[in-house]
Short mmCIF file of C-alpha atoms in Angstrom, two decimals:
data_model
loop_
_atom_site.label_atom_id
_atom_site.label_comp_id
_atom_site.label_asym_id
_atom_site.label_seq_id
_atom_site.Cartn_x
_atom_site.Cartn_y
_atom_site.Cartn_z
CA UNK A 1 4.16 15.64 0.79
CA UNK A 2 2.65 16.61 3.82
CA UNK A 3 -1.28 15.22 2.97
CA UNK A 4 -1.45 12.59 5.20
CA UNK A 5 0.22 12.97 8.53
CA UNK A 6 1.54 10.07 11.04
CA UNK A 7 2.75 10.50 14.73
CA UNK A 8 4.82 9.03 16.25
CA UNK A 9 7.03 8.19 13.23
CA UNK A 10 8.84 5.85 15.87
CA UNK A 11 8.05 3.74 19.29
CA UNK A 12 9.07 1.63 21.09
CA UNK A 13 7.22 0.11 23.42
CA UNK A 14 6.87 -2.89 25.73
CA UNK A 15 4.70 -5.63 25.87
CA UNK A 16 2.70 -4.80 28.31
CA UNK A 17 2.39 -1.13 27.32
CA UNK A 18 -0.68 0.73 25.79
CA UNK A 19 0.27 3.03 23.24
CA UNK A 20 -1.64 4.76 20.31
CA UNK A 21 -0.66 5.56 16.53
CA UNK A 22 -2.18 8.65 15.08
CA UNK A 23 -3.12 9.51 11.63
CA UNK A 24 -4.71 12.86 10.31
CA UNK A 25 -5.64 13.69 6.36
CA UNK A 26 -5.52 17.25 4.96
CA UNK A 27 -6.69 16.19 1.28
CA UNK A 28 -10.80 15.45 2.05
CA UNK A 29 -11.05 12.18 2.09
CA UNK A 30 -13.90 9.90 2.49
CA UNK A 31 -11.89 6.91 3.05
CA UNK A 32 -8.98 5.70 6.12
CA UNK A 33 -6.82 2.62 5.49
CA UNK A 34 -4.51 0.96 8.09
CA UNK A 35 -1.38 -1.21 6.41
CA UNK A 36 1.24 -3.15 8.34
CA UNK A 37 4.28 -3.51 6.60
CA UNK A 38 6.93 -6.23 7.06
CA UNK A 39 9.41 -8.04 5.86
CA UNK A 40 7.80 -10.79 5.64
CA UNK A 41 4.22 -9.73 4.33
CA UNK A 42 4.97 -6.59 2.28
CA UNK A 43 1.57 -4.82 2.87
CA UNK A 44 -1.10 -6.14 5.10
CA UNK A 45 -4.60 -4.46 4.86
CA UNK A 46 -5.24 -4.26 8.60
CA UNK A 47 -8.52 -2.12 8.87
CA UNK A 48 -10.64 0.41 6.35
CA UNK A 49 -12.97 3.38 7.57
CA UNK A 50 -15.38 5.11 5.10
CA UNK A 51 -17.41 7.76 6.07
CA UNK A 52 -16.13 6.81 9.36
CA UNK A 53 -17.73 3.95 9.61
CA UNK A 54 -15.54 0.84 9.83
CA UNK A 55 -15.95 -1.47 6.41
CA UNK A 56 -12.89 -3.53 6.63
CA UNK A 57 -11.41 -5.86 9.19
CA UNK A 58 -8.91 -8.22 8.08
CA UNK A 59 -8.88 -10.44 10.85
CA UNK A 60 -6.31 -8.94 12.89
CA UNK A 61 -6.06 -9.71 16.60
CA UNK A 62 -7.89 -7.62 19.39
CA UNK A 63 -4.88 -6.09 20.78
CA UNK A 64 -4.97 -3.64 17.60
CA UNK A 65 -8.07 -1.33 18.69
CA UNK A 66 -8.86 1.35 15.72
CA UNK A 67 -10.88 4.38 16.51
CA UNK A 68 -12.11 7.18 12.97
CA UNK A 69 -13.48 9.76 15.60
CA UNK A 70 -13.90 11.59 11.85
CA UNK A 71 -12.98 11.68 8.07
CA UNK A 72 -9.63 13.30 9.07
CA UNK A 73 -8.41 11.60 11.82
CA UNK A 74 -7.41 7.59 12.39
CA UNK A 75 -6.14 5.86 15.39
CA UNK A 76 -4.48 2.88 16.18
CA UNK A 77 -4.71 1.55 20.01
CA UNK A 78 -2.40 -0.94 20.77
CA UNK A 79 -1.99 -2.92 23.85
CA UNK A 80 0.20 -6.27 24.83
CA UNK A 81 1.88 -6.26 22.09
CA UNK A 82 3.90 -9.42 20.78
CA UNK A 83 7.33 -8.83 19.60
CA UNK A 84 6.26 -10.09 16.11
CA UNK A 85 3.92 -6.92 15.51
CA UNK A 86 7.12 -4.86 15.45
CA UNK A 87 6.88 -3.12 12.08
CA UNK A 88 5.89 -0.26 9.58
CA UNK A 89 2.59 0.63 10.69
CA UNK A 90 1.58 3.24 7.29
CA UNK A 91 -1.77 4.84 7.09
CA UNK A 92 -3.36 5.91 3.99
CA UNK A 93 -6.43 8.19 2.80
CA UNK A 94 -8.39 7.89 -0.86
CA UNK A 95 -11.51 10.18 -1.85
CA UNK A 96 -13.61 7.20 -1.43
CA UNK A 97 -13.30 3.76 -0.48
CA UNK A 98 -11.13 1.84 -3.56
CA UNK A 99 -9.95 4.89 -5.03
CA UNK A 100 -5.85 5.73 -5.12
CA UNK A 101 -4.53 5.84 -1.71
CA UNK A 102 -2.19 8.32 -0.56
CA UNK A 103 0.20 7.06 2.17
CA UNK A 104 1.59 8.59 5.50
CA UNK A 105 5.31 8.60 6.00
CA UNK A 106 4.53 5.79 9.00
CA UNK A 107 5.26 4.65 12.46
CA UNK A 108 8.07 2.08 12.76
CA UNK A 109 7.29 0.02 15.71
CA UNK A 110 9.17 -2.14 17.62
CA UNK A 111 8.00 -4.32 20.60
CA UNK A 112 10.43 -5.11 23.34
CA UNK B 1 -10.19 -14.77 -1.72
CA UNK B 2 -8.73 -12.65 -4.01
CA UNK B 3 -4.71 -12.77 -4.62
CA UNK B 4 -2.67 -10.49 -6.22
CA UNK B 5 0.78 -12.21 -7.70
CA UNK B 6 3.59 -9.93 -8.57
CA UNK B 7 7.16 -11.43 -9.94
CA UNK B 8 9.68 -11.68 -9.62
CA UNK B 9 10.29 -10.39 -6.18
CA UNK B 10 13.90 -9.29 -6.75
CA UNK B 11 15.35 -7.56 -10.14
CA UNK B 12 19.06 -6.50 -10.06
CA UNK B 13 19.89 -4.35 -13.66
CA UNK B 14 22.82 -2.36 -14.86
CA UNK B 15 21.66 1.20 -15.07
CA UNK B 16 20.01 1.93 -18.80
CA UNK B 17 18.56 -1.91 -19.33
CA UNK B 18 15.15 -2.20 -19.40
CA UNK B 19 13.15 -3.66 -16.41
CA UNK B 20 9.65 -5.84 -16.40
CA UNK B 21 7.04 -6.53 -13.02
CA UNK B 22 4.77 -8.34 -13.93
CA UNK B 23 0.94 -8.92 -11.73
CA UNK B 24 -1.61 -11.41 -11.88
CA UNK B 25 -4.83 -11.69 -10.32
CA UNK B 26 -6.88 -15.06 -9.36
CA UNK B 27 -9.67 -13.10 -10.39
CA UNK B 28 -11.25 -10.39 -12.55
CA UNK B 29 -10.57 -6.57 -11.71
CA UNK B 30 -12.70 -3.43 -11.71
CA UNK B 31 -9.12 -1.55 -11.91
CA UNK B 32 -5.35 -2.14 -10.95
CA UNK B 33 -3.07 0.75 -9.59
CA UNK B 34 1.05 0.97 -8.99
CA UNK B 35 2.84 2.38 -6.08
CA UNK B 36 6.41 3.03 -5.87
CA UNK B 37 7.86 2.94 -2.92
CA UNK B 38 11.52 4.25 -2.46
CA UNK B 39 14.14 2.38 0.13
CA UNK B 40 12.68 4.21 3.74
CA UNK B 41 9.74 5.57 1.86
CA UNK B 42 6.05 5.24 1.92
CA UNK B 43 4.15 3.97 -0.99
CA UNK B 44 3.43 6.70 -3.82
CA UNK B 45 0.69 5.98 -6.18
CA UNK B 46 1.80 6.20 -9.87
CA UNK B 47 -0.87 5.35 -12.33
CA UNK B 48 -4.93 3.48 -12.38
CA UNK B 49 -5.81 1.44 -15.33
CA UNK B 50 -9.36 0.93 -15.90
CA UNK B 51 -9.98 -0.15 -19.40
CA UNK B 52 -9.63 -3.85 -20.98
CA UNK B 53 -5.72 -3.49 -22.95
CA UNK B 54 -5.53 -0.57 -21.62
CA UNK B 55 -1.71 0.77 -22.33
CA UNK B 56 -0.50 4.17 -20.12
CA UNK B 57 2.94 5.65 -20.11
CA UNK B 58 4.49 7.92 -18.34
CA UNK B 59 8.26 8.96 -19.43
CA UNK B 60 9.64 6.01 -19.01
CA UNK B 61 7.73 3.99 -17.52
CA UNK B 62 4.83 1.54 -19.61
CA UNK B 63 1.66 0.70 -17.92
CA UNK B 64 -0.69 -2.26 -19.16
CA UNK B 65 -3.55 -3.70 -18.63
CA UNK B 66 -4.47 -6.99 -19.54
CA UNK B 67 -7.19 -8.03 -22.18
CA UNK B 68 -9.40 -10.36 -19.13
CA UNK B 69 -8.52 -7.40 -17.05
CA UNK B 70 -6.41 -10.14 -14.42
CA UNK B 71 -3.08 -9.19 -14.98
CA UNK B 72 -0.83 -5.79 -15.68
CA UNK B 73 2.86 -5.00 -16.22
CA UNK B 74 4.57 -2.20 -15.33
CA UNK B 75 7.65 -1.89 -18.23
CA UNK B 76 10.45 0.80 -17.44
CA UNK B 77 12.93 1.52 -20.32
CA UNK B 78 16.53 2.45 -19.82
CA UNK B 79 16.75 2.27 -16.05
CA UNK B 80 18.24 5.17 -13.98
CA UNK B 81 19.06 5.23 -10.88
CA UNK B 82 16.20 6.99 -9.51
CA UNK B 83 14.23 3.99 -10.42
CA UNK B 84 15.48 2.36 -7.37
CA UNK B 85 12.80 0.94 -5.05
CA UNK B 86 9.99 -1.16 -4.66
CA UNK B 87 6.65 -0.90 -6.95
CA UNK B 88 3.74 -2.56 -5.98
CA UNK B 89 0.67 -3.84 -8.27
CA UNK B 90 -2.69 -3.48 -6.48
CA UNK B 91 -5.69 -5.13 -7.53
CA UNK B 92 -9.27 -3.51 -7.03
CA UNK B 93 -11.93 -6.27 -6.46
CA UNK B 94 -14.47 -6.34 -9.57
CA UNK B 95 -17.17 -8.05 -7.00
CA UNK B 96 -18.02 -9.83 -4.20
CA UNK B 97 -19.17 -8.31 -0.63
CA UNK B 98 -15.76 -6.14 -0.72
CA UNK B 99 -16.42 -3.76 -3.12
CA UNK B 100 -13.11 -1.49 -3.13
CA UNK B 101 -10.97 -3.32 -1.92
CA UNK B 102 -7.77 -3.26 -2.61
CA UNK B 103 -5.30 -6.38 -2.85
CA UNK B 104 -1.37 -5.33 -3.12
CA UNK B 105 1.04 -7.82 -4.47
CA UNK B 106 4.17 -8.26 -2.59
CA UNK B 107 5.95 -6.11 -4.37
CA UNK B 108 9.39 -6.24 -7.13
CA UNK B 109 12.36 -4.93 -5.75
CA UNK B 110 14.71 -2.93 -8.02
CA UNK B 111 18.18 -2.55 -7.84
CA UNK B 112 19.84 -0.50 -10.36
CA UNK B 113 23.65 -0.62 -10.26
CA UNK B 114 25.33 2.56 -11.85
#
């Protein structure tokens, strides 16, 4: 499946690096989702876009910066990192906002 | 807030026995949707159920729905091995000021020993 495109699909980076995750759609969509997945909390709802605007923000701390410069594209900035926000960082598209998602392959992240 | 409650979180089976997830919602759904999500995979979206009782199948695998539309199953008859994974329940919000969104569970993970 190549619909919904991540890059990098690994980093590692340090805590006092600033590095950004990149996500692009090819299927249309109205709708961007950021997940973090970890062991601990299978799949976290981090942020939602529709129609590029930004409808979702599950409290997650300020060092996660997202940016939906349009309906295909999604980043995530990240700067001083904690070694607990090493994980699977998946995006995922739907035709509008609650509709089925379809998931990127992710970005495994780990924070040193 | 809305929670989504998925057991068990582990299932080990002998291949060809049957295998049960079960989901339950603290509140009432507009619609509940699966995932599957293979060991180093992403999640895949497998099926949407909409209706009150609603009852979907696919192959092997049983979909339902629950009659106060806050809980589903997902049912998969004679395990293979290519059942192998996690699937995920995911509950869409009938209400409220977050119309859409979507509440996973944490997820069953199957083990099917050949």
């Amino acid at each position: 499946e190549t619909g919904v495109t991540q890059t990098p699909r690994h980093l590692v980076m340090g805590m006092t690096n600033k590095k950004s995750l990149k996500c692009e759609q090819h299927l249309g969509h109205n709708a961007m989702y950021w997940y973090k997945q970890s062991a601990k909390k299978p799949l976290e709802l981090m942020f939602v876009y529709s129609l590029e605007e930004r409808v979702e923000n599950n409290s997650v701390p300020s060092r996660f910066s997202p940016e939906c410069p349009n309906s295909s594209h999604l980043f995530l900035h990240l700067h001083t990192l904690q070694p607990e926000d090493s994980a699977l960082y998946l995006c995922a598209s739907s035709l509008r906002w609650g509709y089925e998602q379809y998931f990127g392959p992710g970005t495994r992240l780990t924070v040193t | 807030g809305q929670q989504v409650m998925q057991i068990p979180q582990y299932q080990h089976v002998q291949e060809g026995e049957d295998f049960t997830t079960y989901c339950n919602s603290s509140t009432t759904l507009s619609n509940i949707q699966w995932y599957k999500q293979r060991p180093g995979g992403h999640p895949v979206f497998l099926i949407q159920l909409v209706k009150s009782g609603e009852v979907k199948k696919q192959k092997r695998l049983t979909f339902q729905f629950g009659e106060a539309k806050k809980n589903s199953s997902l049912h998969i008859t004679a395990t293979q091995t290519t059942d192998v994974g996690t699937y995920f329940c995911a509950g869409n919000n009938a209400g409220g000021t977050s119309y859409g969104k979507l509440t996973f569970g944490q997820g069953t993970i199957l083990t099917v020993h050949p």
